[in-house]
JSON list of C-alpha atoms in Angstrom, two decimals:
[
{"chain": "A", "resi": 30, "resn": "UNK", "atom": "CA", "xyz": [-13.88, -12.33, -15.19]},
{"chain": "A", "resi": 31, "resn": "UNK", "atom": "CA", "xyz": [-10.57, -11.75, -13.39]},
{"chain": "A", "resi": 32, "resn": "UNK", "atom": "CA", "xyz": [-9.16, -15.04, -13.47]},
{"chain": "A", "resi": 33, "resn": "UNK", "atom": "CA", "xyz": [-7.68, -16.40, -17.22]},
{"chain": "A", "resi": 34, "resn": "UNK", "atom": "CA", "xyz": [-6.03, -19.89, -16.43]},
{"chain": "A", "resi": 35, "resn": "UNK", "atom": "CA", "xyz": [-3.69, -20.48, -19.45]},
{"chain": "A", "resi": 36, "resn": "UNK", "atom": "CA", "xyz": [-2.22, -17.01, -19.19]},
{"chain": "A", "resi": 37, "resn": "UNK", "atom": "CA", "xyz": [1.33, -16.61, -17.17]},
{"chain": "A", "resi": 38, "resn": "UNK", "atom": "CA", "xyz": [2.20, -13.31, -16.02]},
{"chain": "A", "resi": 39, "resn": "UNK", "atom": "CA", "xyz": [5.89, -13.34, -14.82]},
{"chain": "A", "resi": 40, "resn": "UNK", "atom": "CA", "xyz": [6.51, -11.33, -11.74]},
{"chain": "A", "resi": 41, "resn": "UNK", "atom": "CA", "xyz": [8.71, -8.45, -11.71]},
{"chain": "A", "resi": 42, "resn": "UNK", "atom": "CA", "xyz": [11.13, -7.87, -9.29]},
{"chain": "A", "resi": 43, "resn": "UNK", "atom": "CA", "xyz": [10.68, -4.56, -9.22]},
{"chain": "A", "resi": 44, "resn": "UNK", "atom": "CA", "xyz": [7.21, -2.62, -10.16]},
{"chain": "A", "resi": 45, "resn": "UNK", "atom": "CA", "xyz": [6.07, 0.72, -11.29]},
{"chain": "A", "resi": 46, "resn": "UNK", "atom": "CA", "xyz": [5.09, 3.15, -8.67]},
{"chain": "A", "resi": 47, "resn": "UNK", "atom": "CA", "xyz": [2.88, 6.53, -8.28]},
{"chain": "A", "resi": 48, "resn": "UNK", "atom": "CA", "xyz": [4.51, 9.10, -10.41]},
{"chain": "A", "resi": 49, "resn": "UNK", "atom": "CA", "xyz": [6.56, 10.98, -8.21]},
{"chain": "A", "resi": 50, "resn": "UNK", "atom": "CA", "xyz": [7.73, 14.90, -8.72]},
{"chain": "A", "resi": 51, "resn": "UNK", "atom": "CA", "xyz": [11.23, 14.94, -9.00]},
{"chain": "A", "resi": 52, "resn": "UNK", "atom": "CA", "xyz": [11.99, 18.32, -9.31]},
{"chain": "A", "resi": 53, "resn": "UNK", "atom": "CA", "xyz": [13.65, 19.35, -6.05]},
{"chain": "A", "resi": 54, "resn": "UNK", "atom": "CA", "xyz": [13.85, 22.59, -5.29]},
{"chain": "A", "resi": 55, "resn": "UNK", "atom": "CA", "xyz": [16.22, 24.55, -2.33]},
{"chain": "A", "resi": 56, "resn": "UNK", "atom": "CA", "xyz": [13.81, 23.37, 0.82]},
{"chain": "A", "resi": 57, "resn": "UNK", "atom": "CA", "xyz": [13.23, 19.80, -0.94]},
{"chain": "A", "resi": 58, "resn": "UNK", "atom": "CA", "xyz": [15.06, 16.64, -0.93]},
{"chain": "A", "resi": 59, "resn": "UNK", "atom": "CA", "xyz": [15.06, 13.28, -1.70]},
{"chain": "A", "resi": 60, "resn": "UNK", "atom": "CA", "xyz": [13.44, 10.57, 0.28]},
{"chain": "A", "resi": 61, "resn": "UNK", "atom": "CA", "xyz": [15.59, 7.69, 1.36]},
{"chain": "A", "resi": 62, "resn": "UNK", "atom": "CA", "xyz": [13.14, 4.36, 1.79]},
{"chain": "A", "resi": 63, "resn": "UNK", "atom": "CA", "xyz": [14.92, 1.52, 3.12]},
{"chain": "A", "resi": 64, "resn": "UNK", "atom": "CA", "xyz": [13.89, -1.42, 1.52]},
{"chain": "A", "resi": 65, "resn": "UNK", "atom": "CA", "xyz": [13.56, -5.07, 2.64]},
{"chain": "A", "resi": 66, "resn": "UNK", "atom": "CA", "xyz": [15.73, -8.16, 0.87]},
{"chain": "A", "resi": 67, "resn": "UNK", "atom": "CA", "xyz": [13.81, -9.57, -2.02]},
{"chain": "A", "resi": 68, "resn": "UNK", "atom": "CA", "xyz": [12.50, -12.90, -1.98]},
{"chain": "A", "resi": 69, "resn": "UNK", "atom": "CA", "xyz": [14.04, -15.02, -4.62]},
{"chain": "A", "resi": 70, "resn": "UNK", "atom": "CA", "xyz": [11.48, -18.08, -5.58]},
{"chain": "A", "resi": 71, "resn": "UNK", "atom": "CA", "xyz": [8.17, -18.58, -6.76]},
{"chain": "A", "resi": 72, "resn": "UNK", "atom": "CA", "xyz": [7.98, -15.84, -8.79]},
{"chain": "A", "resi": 73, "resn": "UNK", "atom": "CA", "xyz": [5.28, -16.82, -11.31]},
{"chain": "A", "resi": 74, "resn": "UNK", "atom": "CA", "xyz": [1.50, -16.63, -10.88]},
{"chain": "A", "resi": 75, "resn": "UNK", "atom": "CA", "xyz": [-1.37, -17.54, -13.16]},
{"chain": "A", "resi": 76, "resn": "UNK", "atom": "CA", "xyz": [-3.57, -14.36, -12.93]},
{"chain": "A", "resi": 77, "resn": "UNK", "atom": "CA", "xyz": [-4.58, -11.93, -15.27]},
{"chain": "A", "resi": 78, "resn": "UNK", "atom": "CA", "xyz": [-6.98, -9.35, -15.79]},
{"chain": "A", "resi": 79, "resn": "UNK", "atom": "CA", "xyz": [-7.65, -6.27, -18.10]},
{"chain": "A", "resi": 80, "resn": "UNK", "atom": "CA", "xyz": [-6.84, -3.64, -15.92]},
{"chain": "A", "resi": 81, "resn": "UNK", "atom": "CA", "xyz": [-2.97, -5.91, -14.36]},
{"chain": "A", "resi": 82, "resn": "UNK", "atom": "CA", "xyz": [0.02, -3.35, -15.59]},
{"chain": "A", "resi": 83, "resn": "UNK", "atom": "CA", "xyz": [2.48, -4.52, -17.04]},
{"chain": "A", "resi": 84, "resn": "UNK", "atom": "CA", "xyz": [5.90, -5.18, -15.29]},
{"chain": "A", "resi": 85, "resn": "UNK", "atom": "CA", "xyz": [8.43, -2.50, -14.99]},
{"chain": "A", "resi": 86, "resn": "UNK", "atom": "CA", "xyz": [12.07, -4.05, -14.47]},
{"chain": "A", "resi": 87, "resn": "UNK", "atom": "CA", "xyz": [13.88, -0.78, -13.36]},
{"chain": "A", "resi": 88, "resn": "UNK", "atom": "CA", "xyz": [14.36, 1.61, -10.36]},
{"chain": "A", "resi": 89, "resn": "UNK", "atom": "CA", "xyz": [11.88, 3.70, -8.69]},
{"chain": "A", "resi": 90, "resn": "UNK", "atom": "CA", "xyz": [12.36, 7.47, -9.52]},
{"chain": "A", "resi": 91, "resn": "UNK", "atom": "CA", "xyz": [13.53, 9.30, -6.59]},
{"chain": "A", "resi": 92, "resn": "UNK", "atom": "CA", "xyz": [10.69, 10.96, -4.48]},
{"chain": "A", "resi": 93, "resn": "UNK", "atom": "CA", "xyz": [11.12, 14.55, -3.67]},
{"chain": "A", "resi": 94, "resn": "UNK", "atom": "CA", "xyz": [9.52, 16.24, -0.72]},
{"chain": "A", "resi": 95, "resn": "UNK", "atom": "CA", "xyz": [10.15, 18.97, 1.83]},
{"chain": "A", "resi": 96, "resn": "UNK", "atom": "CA", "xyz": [13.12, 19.02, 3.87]},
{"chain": "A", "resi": 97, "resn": "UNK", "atom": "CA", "xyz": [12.19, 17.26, 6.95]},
{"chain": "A", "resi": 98, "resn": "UNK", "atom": "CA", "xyz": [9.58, 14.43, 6.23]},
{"chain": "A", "resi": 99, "resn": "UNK", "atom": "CA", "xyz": [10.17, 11.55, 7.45]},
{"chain": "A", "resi": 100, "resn": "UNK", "atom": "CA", "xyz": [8.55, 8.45, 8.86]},
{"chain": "A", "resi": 101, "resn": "UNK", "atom": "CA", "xyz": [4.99, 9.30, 11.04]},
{"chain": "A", "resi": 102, "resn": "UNK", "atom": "CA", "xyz": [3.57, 5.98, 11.42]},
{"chain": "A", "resi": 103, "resn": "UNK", "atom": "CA", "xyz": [5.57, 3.96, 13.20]},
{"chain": "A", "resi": 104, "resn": "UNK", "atom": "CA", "xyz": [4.47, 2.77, 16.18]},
{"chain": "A", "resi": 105, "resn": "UNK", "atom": "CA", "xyz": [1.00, 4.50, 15.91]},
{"chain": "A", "resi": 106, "resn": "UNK", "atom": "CA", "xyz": [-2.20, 3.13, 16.71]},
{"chain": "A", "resi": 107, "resn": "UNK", "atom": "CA", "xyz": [-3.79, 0.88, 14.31]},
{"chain": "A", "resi": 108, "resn": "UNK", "atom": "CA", "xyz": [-7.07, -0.67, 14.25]},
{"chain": "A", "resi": 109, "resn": "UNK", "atom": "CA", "xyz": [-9.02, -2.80, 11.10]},
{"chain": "A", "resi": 110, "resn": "UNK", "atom": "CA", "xyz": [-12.31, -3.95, 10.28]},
{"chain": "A", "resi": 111, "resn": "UNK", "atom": "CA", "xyz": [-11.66, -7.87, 11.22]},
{"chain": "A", "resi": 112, "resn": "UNK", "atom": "CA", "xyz": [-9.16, -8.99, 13.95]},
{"chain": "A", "resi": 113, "resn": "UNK", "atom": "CA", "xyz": [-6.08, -10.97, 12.63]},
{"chain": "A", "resi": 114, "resn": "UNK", "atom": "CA", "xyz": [-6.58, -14.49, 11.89]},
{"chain": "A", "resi": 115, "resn": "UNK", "atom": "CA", "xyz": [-2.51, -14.08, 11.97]},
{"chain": "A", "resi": 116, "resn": "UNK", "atom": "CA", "xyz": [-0.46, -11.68, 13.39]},
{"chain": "A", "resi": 117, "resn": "UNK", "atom": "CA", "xyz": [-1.00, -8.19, 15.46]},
{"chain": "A", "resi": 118, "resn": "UNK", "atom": "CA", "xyz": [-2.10, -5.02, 13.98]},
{"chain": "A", "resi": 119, "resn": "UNK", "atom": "CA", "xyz": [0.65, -3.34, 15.37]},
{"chain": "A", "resi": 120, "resn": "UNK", "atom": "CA", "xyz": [3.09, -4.99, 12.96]},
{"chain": "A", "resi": 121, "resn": "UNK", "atom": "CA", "xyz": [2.11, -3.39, 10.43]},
{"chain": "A", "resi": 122, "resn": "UNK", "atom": "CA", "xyz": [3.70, -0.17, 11.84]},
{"chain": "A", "resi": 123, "resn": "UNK", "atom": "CA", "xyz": [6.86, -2.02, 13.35]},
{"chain": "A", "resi": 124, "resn": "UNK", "atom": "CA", "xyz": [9.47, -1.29, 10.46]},
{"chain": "A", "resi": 125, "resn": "UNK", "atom": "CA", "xyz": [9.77, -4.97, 9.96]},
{"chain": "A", "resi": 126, "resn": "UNK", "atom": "CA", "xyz": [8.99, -5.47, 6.37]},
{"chain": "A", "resi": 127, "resn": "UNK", "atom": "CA", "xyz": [10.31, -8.23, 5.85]},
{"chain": "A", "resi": 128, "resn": "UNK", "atom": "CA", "xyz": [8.92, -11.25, 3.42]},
{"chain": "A", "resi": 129, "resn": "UNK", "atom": "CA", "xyz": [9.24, -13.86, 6.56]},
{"chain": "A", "resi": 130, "resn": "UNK", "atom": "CA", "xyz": [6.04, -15.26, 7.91]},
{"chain": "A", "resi": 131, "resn": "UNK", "atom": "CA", "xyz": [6.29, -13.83, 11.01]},
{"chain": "A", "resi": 132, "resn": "UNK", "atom": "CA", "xyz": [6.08, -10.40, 9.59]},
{"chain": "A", "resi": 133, "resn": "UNK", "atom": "CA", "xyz": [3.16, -11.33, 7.85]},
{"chain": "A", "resi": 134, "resn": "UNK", "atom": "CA", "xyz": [-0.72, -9.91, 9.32]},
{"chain": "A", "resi": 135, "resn": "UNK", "atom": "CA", "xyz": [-3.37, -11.91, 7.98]},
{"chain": "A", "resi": 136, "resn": "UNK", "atom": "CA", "xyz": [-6.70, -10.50, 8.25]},
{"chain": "A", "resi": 137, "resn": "UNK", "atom": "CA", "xyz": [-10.07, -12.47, 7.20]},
{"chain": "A", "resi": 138, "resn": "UNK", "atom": "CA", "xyz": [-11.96, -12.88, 3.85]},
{"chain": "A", "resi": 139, "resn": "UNK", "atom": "CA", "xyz": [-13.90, -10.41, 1.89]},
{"chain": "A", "resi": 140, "resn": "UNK", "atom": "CA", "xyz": [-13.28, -6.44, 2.18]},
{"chain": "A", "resi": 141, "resn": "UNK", "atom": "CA", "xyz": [-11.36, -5.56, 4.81]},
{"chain": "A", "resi": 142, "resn": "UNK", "atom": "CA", "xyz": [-9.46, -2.52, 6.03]},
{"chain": "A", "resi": 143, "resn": "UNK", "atom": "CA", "xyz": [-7.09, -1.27, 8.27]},
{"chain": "A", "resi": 144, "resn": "UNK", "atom": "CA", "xyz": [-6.56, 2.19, 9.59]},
{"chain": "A", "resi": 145, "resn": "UNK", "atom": "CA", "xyz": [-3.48, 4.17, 10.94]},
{"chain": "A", "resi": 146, "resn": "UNK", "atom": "CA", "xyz": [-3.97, 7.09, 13.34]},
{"chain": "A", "resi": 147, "resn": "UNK", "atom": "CA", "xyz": [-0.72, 9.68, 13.25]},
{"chain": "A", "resi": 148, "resn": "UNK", "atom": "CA", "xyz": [-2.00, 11.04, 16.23]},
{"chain": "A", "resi": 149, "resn": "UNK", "atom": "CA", "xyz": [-2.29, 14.35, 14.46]},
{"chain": "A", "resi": 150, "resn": "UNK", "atom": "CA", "xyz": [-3.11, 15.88, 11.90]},
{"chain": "A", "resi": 151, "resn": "UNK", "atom": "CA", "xyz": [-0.08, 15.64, 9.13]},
{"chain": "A", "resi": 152, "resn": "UNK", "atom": "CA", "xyz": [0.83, 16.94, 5.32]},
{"chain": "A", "resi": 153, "resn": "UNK", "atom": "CA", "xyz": [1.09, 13.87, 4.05]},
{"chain": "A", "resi": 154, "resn": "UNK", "atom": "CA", "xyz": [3.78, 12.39, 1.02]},
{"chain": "A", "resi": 155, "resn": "UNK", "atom": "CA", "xyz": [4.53, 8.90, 0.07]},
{"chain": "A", "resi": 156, "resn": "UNK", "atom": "CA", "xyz": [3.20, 6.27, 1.64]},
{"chain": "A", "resi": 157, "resn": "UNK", "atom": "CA", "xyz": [4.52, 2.99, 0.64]},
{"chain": "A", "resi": 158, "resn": "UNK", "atom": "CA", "xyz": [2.36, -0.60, 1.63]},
{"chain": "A", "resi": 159, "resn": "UNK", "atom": "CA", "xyz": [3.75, -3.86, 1.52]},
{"chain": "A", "resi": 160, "resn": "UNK", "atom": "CA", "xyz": [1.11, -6.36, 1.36]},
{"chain": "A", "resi": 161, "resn": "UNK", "atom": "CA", "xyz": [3.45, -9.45, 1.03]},
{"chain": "A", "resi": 162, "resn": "UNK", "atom": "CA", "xyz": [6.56, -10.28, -1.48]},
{"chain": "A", "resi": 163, "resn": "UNK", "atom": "CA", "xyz": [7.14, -13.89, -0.39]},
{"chain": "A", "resi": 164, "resn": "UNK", "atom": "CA", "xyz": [5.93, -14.16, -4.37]},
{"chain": "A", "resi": 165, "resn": "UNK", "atom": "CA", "xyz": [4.08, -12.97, -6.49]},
{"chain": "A", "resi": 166, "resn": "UNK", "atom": "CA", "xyz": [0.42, -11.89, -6.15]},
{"chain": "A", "resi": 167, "resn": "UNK", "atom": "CA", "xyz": [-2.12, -9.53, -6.65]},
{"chain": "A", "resi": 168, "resn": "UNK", "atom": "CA", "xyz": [-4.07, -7.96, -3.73]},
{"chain": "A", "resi": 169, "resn": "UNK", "atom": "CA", "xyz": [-7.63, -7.25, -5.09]},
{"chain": "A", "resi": 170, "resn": "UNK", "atom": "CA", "xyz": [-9.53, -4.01, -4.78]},
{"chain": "A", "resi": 171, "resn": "UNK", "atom": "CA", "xyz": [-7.02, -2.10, -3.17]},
{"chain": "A", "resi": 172, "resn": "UNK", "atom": "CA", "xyz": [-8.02, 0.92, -1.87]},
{"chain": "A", "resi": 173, "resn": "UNK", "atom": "CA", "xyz": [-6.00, 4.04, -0.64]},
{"chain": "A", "resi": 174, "resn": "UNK", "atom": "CA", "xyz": [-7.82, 6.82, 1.21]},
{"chain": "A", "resi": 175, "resn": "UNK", "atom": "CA", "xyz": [-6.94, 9.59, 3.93]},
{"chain": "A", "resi": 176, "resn": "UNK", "atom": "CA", "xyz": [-9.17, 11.76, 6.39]},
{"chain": "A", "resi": 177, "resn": "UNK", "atom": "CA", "xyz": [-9.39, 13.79, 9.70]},
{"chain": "A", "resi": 178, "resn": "UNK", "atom": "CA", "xyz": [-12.30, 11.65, 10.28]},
{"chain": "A", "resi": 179, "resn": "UNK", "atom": "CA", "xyz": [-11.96, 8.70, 12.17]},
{"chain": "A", "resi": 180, "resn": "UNK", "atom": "CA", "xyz": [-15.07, 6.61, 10.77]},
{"chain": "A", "resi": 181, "resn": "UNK", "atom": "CA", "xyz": [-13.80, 8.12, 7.12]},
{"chain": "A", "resi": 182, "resn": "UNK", "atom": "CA", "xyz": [-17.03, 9.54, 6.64]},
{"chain": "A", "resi": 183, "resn": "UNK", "atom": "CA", "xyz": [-16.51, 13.27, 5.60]},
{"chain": "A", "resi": 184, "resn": "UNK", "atom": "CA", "xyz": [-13.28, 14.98, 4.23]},
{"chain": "A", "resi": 185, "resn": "UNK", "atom": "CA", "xyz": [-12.64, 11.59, 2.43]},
{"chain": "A", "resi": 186, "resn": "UNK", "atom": "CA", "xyz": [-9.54, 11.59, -0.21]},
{"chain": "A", "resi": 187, "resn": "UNK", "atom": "CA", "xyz": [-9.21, 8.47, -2.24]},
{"chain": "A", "resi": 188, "resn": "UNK", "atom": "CA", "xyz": [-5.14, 8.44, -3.27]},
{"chain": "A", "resi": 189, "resn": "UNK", "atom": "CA", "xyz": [-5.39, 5.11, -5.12]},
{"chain": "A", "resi": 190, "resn": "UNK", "atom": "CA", "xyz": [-8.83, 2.79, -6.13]},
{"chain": "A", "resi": 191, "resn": "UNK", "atom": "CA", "xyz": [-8.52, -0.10, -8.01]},
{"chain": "A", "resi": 192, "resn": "UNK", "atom": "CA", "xyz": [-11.64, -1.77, -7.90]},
{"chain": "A", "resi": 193, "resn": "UNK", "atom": "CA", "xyz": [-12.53, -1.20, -11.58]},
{"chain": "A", "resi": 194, "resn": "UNK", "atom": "CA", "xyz": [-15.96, -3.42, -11.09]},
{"chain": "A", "resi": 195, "resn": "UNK", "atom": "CA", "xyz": [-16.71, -1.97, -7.74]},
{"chain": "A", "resi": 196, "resn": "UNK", "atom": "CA", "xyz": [-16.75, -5.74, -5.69]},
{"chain": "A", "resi": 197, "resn": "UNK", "atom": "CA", "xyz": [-15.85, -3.79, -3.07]},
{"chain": "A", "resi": 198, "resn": "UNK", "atom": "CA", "xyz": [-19.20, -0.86, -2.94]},
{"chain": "A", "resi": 199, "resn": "UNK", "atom": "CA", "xyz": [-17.29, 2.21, -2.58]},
{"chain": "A", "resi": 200, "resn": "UNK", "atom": "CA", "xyz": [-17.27, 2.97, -6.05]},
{"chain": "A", "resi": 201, "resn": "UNK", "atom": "CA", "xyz": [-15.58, 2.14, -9.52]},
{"chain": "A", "resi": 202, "resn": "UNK", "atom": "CA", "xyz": [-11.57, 2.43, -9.24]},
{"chain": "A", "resi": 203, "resn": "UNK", "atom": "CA", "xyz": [-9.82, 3.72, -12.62]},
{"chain": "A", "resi": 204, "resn": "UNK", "atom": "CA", "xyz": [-6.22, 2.62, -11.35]},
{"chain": "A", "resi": 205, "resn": "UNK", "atom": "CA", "xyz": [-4.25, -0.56, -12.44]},
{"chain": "A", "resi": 206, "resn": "UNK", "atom": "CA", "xyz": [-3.93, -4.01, -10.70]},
{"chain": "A", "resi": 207, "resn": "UNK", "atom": "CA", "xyz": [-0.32, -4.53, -9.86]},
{"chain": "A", "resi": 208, "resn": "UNK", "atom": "CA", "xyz": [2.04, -6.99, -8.36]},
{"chain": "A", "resi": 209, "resn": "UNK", "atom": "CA", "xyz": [3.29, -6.94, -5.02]},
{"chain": "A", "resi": 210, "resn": "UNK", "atom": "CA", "xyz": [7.12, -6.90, -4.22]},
{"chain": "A", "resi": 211, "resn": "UNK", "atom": "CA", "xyz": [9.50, -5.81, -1.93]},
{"chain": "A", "resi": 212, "resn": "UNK", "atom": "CA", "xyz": [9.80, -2.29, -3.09]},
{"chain": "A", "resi": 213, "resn": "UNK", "atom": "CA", "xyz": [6.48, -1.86, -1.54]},
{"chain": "A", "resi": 214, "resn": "UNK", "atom": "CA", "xyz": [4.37, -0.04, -3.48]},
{"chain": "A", "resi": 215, "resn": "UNK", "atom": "CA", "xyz": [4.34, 4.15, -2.84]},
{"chain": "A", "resi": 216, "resn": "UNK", "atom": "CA", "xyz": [1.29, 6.70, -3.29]},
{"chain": "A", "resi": 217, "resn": "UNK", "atom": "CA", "xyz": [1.77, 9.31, -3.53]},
{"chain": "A", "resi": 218, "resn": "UNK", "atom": "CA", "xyz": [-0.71, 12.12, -1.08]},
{"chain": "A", "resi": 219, "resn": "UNK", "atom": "CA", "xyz": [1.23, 15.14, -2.61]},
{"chain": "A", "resi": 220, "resn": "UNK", "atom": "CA", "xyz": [1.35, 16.73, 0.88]},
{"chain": "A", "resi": 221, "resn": "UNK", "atom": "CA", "xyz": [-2.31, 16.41, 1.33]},
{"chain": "A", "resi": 222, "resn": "UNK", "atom": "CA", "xyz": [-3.35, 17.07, 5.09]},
{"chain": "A", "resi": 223, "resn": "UNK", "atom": "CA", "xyz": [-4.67, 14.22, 6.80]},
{"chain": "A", "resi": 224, "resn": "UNK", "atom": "CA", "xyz": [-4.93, 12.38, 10.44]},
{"chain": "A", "resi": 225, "resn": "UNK", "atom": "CA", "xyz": [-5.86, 8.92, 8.95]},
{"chain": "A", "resi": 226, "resn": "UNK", "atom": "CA", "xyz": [-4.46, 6.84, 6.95]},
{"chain": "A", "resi": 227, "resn": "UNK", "atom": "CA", "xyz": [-6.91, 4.00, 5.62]},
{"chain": "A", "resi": 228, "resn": "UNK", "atom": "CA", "xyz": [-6.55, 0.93, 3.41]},
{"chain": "A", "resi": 229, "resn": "UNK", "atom": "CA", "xyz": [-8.92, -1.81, 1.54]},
{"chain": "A", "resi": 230, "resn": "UNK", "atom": "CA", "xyz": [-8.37, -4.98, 0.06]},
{"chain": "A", "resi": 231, "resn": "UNK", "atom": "CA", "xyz": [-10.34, -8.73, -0.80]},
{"chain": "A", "resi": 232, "resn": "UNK", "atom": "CA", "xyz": [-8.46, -11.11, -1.04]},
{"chain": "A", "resi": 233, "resn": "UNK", "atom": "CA", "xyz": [-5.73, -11.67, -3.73]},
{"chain": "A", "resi": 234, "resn": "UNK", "atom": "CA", "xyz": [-4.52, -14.20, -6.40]},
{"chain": "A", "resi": 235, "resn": "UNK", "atom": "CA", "xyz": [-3.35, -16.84, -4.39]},
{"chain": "A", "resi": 236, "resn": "UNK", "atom": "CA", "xyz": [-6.71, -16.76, -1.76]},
{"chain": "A", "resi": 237, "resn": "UNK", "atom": "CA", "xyz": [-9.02, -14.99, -0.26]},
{"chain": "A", "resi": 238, "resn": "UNK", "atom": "CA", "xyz": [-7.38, -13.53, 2.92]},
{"chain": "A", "resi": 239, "resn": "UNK", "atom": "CA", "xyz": [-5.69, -10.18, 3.46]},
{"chain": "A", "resi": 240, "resn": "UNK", "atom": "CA", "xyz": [-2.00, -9.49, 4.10]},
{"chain": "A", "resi": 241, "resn": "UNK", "atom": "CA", "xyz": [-0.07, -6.41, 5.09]},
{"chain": "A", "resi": 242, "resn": "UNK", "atom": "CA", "xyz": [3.54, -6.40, 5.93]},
{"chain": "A", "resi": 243, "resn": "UNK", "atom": "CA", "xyz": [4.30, -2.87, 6.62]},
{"chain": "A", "resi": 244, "resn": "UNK", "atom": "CA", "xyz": [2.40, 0.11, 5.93]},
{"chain": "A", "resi": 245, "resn": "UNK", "atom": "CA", "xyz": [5.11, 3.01, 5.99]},
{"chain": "A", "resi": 246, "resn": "UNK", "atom": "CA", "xyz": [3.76, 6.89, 5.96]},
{"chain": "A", "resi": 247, "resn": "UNK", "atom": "CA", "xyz": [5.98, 9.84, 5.30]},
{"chain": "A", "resi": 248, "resn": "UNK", "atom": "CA", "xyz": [4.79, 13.51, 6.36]},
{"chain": "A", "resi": 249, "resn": "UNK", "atom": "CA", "xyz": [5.34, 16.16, 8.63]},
{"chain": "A", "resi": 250, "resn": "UNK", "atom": "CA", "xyz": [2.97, 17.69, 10.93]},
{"chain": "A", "resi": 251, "resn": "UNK", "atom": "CA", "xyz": [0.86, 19.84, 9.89]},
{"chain": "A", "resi": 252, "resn": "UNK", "atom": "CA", "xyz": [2.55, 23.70, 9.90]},
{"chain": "A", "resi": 253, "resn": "UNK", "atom": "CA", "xyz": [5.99, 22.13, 10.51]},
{"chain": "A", "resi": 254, "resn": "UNK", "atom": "CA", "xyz": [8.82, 24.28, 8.99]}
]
């Protein structure tokens, strides 16, 4: 059971993250996210759930990765299970990440996914998704993977799964629940190759549609120096 009425969980205005490697060395540096203004306001849900972390009220640690990655998804193609009920897919690869409504892609019910294409094959870093921060909610079975194939078939690597009673069919997640906010939240592909970028969710706290905001991938092509 997911849902526990009488217990408040107070959101936190900023979260945890996907431990990042910090150690830079002479070709690495530090990646520079630009974030969008928080949303002050209805900042309390009533949601809880044994596997929800708990909130972290400090900074992100800086994310280190070779000189020269930077932003490979904007503007790329983008397709997704279901078509918008609100919005265009190609928002979510616009930059705009803000919490305003017109920022905001709603895609139907149920499991649902969307689906980046870099156009080629990248080593891929942090990727950061926004799925809304207009308050606080959970997105449910969130799920993170990358591939050269396009139907996500073979050469499958799951970054991030947290669908800890498998709802979703594509097997038992062992990460945590977590609150959305305007950090976005980053995972972290370690400079894992990959042409697609892929992401699940169904429903969340508040309902049972899907949001993004901005999905936001960092790489370089593949054999870049």
């Amino acid at each position: 059971m997911r849902v526990l009425p009488h217990v408040l969980v107070v959101a936190a205005l900023c979260c945890g993250s996907a431990p990042a490697d910090t150690a830079a060395g002479a070709d690495d540096e530090v990646l520079s996210f630009e974030l969008p203004e928080p949303f002050y306001g209805g900042t309390v849900i009533s949601y809880w759930s044994p596997k929800l972390e708990a909130s972290v009220y400090q900074d992100r640690k800086p994310y280190v990765a070779p000189k020269g990655t930077r932003v490979v998804s904007r503007g790329k193609p983008v397709r997704s299970s279901a078509a918008p009920l609100v919005g265009e897919l190609a928002e979510i690869v616009d930059g705009d990440k803000e919490f305003a409504k017109t920022s905001l892609v709603e895609l139907p019910g149920g499991t649902q996914w969307v689906q980046i294409d870099l156009g080629a094959t990248h080593d891929l870093y942090a990727i950061l998704v926004w799925h809304f921060h207009a308050g606080a909610r959970v997105y449910f079975d969130v799920i993170g993977q990358i591939s050269d194939d396009p139907e996500f078939k073979t050469g499958v690597t799951t970054l991030f799964n947290n669908d800890f009673d498998n709802s979703s069919g594509l097997g038992q997640g062992e990460d945590n629940e977590y609150i959305d906010n305007s950090d976005g939240r980053l995972f972290d592909a370690k400079g894992a190759p990959a042409r697609y970028v892929r992401f699940y969710s169904r429903g969340n706290s508040d309902g049972d549609f899907n949001h993004y905001v901005e999905i936001e991938v960092w790489g370089r092509e593949l054999g870049e120096e």
